């Protein structure tokens, strides 16, 4: 698992080539790679961008916690949708989860300062556990961050975690959880044929918008038409 200090140095070095980097609580590994083996880039590969499960897991609170992301993408990707999912256990492929089928937050859209790559960061300081799930200290899981680009393809990054008491988890502060002023957000919602709108579904009982997760006030919304 890559440390926060290493990630900050990596961001400075690869900002012009980056897709998505999880800067807190950790990152499964550097998958910002394009070569003969991965001609389209590693990060496009489901479920975790071509990186196998790590043995050096990061502690994350039983009650949910922070997730910080550097979403700088290749040129031409001025907006993106984000999904954050959780997979439980180690019974799946490569000793990881069997699936990543537990949404943690509603889908939301970010808008960058331009269509060019940039090093901005955003942080969700209190991402809850998926609805109707329970965990105990020592349970293993994997957080999956999915960035859907403007052309419809998805970029995958993961962090492997072990649940712990909040006091045992690395401190969340302004150095590792902050929102750059040049990134803005849209909540995604649907509009039915009768004109009624509703937030895009995520976890049952998650009646919160992206601004609540970010600790911000209300902002704009992005409508998705329905029948």
Short mmCIF file of C-alpha atoms in Angstrom, two decimals:
data_model
loop_
_atom_site.label_atom_id
_atom_site.label_comp_id
_atom_site.label_asym_id
_atom_site.label_seq_id
_atom_site.Cartn_x
_atom_site.Cartn_y
_atom_site.Cartn_z
CA UNK A 1 0.00 0.00 0.00
CA UNK A 2 1.41 3.38 -0.97
CA UNK A 3 1.84 5.94 1.84
CA UNK A 4 0.36 9.45 1.80
CA UNK A 5 3.79 11.10 1.59
CA UNK A 6 4.78 8.95 -1.38
CA UNK A 7 1.49 9.70 -3.08
CA UNK A 8 1.96 13.46 -2.75
CA UNK A 9 5.39 13.17 -4.37
CA UNK A 10 3.97 10.94 -7.08
CA UNK A 11 1.21 13.43 -7.86
CA UNK A 12 3.74 16.17 -8.53
CA UNK A 13 5.68 13.89 -10.84
CA UNK A 14 2.79 12.45 -12.86
CA UNK A 15 0.13 15.16 -12.85
CA UNK A 16 0.19 15.54 -16.62
CA UNK A 17 -0.44 11.82 -17.13
CA UNK A 18 -2.68 10.96 -14.18
CA UNK A 19 -6.17 9.56 -14.19
CA UNK A 20 -7.34 8.85 -10.63
CA UNK A 21 -5.18 8.58 -7.51
CA UNK A 22 -6.57 7.78 -4.05
CA UNK A 23 -4.53 10.04 -1.77
CA UNK A 24 -6.29 9.00 1.47
CA UNK A 25 -6.53 6.49 3.11
CA UNK A 26 -4.08 4.85 0.68
CA UNK A 27 -3.82 3.34 -2.77
CA UNK A 28 -3.45 -0.26 -3.90
CA UNK A 29 -0.55 0.76 -6.14
CA UNK A 30 0.65 2.92 -9.00
CA UNK A 31 -1.38 1.93 -12.06
CA UNK A 32 -0.67 5.09 -14.05
CA UNK A 33 1.05 2.91 -16.62
CA UNK A 34 0.73 2.57 -20.38
CA UNK A 35 3.08 0.16 -22.16
CA UNK A 36 3.09 -2.82 -24.54
CA UNK A 37 1.38 -5.00 -21.94
CA UNK A 38 -1.24 -2.33 -21.20
CA UNK A 39 -1.50 -0.39 -24.47
CA UNK A 40 -4.66 1.43 -23.34
CA UNK A 41 -3.39 1.95 -19.79
CA UNK A 42 -3.77 -0.16 -16.66
CA UNK A 43 -6.40 1.97 -14.97
CA UNK A 44 -9.14 1.04 -17.44
CA UNK A 45 -9.10 -2.58 -16.17
CA UNK A 46 -11.89 -3.79 -13.85
CA UNK A 47 -12.02 -4.05 -10.86
CA UNK A 48 -8.93 -2.26 -9.55
CA UNK A 49 -6.99 -0.95 -12.52
CA UNK A 50 -4.83 -4.01 -13.08
CA UNK A 51 -3.29 -4.04 -9.58
CA UNK A 52 -3.64 -7.16 -7.43
CA UNK A 53 -4.74 -7.28 -3.81
CA UNK A 54 -2.12 -5.91 -1.44
CA UNK A 55 -0.91 -7.62 1.72
CA UNK A 56 -0.16 -4.27 3.39
CA UNK A 57 -3.67 -3.09 4.17
CA UNK A 58 -4.71 0.33 5.46
CA UNK A 59 -6.75 0.74 8.64
CA UNK A 60 -10.15 2.39 8.13
CA UNK A 61 -12.81 3.21 10.76
CA UNK A 62 -15.65 0.85 11.61
CA UNK A 63 -17.99 3.83 11.39
CA UNK A 64 -16.84 4.97 7.95
CA UNK A 65 -14.21 7.57 7.21
CA UNK A 66 -12.47 9.88 4.78
CA UNK A 67 -11.63 9.24 1.14
CA UNK A 68 -9.52 11.78 -0.77
CA UNK A 69 -9.04 11.61 -4.54
CA UNK A 70 -6.84 13.34 -7.10
CA UNK A 71 -8.93 13.10 -10.29
CA UNK A 72 -6.63 14.74 -12.84
CA UNK A 73 -7.34 13.08 -16.18
CA UNK A 74 -5.90 13.11 -19.67
CA UNK A 75 -6.63 16.03 -21.95
CA UNK A 76 -10.23 16.25 -23.15
CA UNK A 77 -11.91 14.97 -19.97
CA UNK A 78 -13.37 18.15 -18.52
CA UNK A 79 -16.00 16.36 -16.41
CA UNK A 80 -16.43 12.93 -14.86
CA UNK A 81 -18.86 10.88 -12.81
CA UNK A 82 -17.61 9.22 -9.63
CA UNK A 83 -18.79 6.05 -7.90
CA UNK A 84 -17.36 4.75 -4.62
CA UNK A 85 -18.07 1.10 -3.85
CA UNK A 86 -17.09 -1.44 -1.21
CA UNK A 87 -16.29 -5.11 -1.57
CA UNK A 88 -16.15 -7.35 1.50
CA UNK A 89 -13.78 -10.17 2.36
CA UNK A 90 -10.99 -12.06 0.63
CA UNK A 91 -12.88 -14.95 -0.97
CA UNK A 92 -12.80 -13.55 -4.49
CA UNK A 93 -10.18 -13.56 -7.24
CA UNK A 94 -6.63 -12.75 -6.12
CA UNK A 95 -7.74 -13.01 -2.46
CA UNK A 96 -9.86 -9.90 -2.84
CA UNK A 97 -13.64 -9.40 -2.58
CA UNK A 98 -15.98 -11.58 -4.68
CA UNK A 99 -17.53 -8.37 -6.05
CA UNK A 100 -17.68 -4.59 -5.60
CA UNK A 101 -21.46 -4.41 -5.39
CA UNK A 102 -21.98 -2.18 -2.33
CA UNK A 103 -22.28 1.55 -3.18
CA UNK A 104 -21.10 3.85 -0.40
CA UNK A 105 -22.27 7.22 -1.77
CA UNK A 106 -24.65 8.42 -4.48
CA UNK A 107 -23.06 8.95 -7.88
CA UNK A 108 -21.86 12.53 -8.35
CA UNK A 109 -20.20 14.58 -11.07
CA UNK A 110 -17.08 16.70 -10.80
CA UNK A 111 -16.18 19.59 -13.10
CA UNK A 112 -12.53 20.47 -13.51
CA UNK A 113 -11.02 23.89 -14.28
CA UNK A 114 -10.31 22.98 -17.91
CA UNK A 115 -10.10 20.07 -20.33
CA UNK A 116 -6.38 19.78 -19.61
CA UNK A 117 -4.81 17.61 -16.87
CA UNK A 118 -4.54 19.28 -13.45
CA UNK A 119 -3.48 18.29 -9.91
CA UNK A 120 -6.62 19.27 -7.95
CA UNK A 121 -7.91 17.16 -5.06
CA UNK A 122 -11.27 16.58 -3.41
CA UNK A 123 -12.10 14.81 -0.16
CA UNK A 124 -15.22 13.23 1.31
CA UNK A 125 -14.48 13.47 5.06
CA UNK A 126 -17.09 10.98 6.25
CA UNK A 127 -18.03 8.28 3.76
CA UNK A 128 -20.50 5.91 5.45
CA UNK A 129 -20.60 2.15 5.25
CA UNK A 130 -23.11 0.79 2.73
CA UNK A 131 -26.63 0.56 4.11
CA UNK A 132 -27.60 -2.59 6.00
CA UNK A 133 -24.02 -3.80 6.40
CA UNK A 134 -22.13 -4.53 9.60
CA UNK A 135 -18.42 -5.04 10.19
CA UNK A 136 -16.14 -5.79 13.11
CA UNK A 137 -12.55 -4.96 13.96
CA UNK A 138 -10.19 -7.00 11.79
CA UNK A 139 -12.57 -7.53 8.87
CA UNK A 140 -10.99 -6.98 5.46
CA UNK A 141 -12.56 -5.10 2.56
CA UNK A 142 -11.65 -3.12 -0.54
CA UNK A 143 -12.80 0.39 -1.46
CA UNK A 144 -13.21 0.85 -5.21
CA UNK A 145 -13.21 4.32 -6.79
CA UNK A 146 -14.65 4.47 -10.32
CA UNK A 147 -14.25 7.53 -12.52
CA UNK A 148 -16.44 7.48 -15.63
CA UNK A 149 -14.97 9.69 -18.33
CA UNK A 150 -16.91 11.82 -20.80
CA UNK A 151 -16.67 9.15 -23.50
CA UNK A 152 -18.26 6.53 -21.22
CA UNK A 153 -15.25 4.40 -20.27
CA UNK A 154 -14.38 3.84 -16.62
CA UNK A 155 -11.13 4.17 -14.68
CA UNK A 156 -10.65 1.95 -11.63
CA UNK A 157 -8.57 2.44 -8.49
CA UNK A 158 -8.75 0.63 -5.15
CA UNK A 159 -7.49 0.65 -1.59
CA UNK A 160 -7.47 -2.52 0.50
CA UNK A 161 -8.54 -1.86 4.08
CA UNK A 162 -8.89 -3.54 7.44
CA UNK A 163 -11.61 -2.18 9.71
CA UNK A 164 -10.40 -0.74 13.02
CA UNK A 165 -11.55 1.40 15.91
CA UNK A 166 -11.47 5.08 14.89
CA UNK A 167 -8.71 5.86 17.42
CA UNK A 168 -6.39 3.40 15.65
CA UNK A 169 -6.76 5.05 12.23
CA UNK A 170 -4.41 7.67 10.78
CA UNK A 171 -5.56 11.20 11.58
CA UNK A 172 -7.68 13.05 9.04
CA UNK A 173 -6.64 16.71 8.82
CA UNK A 174 -6.25 19.60 6.40
CA UNK A 175 -3.07 18.14 4.94
CA UNK A 176 -4.65 14.89 3.72
CA UNK A 177 -8.34 15.80 3.34
CA UNK A 178 -9.10 19.03 1.49
CA UNK A 179 -11.02 20.33 -1.52
CA UNK A 180 -9.26 22.32 -4.23
CA UNK A 181 -11.06 25.51 -5.15
CA UNK A 182 -10.88 24.73 -8.88
CA UNK A 183 -13.06 21.57 -8.70
CA UNK A 184 -16.84 21.93 -8.56
CA UNK A 185 -19.54 19.32 -8.08
CA UNK A 186 -22.95 18.37 -9.41
CA UNK A 187 -25.42 16.01 -7.80
CA UNK A 188 -26.96 13.55 -10.27
CA UNK A 189 -30.73 13.12 -10.19
CA UNK A 190 -33.45 11.81 -12.46
CA UNK A 191 -36.57 13.51 -13.82
CA UNK A 192 -39.63 11.33 -14.33
CA UNK A 193 -42.27 11.86 -16.99
CA UNK A 194 -44.45 13.76 -14.51
CA UNK A 195 -41.67 16.26 -13.87
CA UNK A 196 -40.82 14.95 -10.41
CA UNK A 197 -37.11 14.67 -9.64
CA UNK A 198 -35.25 12.34 -7.32
CA UNK A 199 -31.64 11.78 -6.38
CA UNK A 200 -29.84 9.01 -8.20
CA UNK A 201 -30.03 5.84 -6.09
CA UNK A 202 -27.02 4.58 -4.20
CA UNK A 203 -27.23 2.78 -0.87
CA UNK A 204 -30.75 2.39 0.50
CA UNK A 205 -31.30 5.02 3.16
CA UNK A 206 -28.53 7.28 1.84
CA UNK A 207 -30.66 10.38 1.46
CA UNK A 208 -27.66 12.70 1.19
CA UNK A 209 -26.11 14.73 -1.59
CA UNK A 210 -22.50 15.25 -2.54
CA UNK A 211 -22.41 18.61 -0.71
CA UNK A 212 -23.27 16.94 2.57
CA UNK A 213 -20.48 14.44 2.01
CA UNK A 214 -18.07 17.27 1.24
CA UNK A 215 -19.23 19.32 4.19
CA UNK A 216 -20.50 22.04 1.82
CA UNK A 217 -23.80 23.81 1.26
CA UNK A 218 -26.23 23.04 -1.51
CA UNK A 219 -25.03 23.34 -5.09
CA UNK A 220 -26.16 22.62 -8.60
CA UNK A 221 -27.71 19.44 -9.91
CA UNK A 222 -27.33 17.45 -13.08
CA UNK A 223 -30.59 16.10 -14.45
CA UNK A 224 -30.91 12.73 -16.12
CA UNK A 225 -34.17 12.36 -18.02
CA UNK A 226 -36.54 9.49 -17.32
CA UNK A 227 -39.66 7.99 -18.85
#
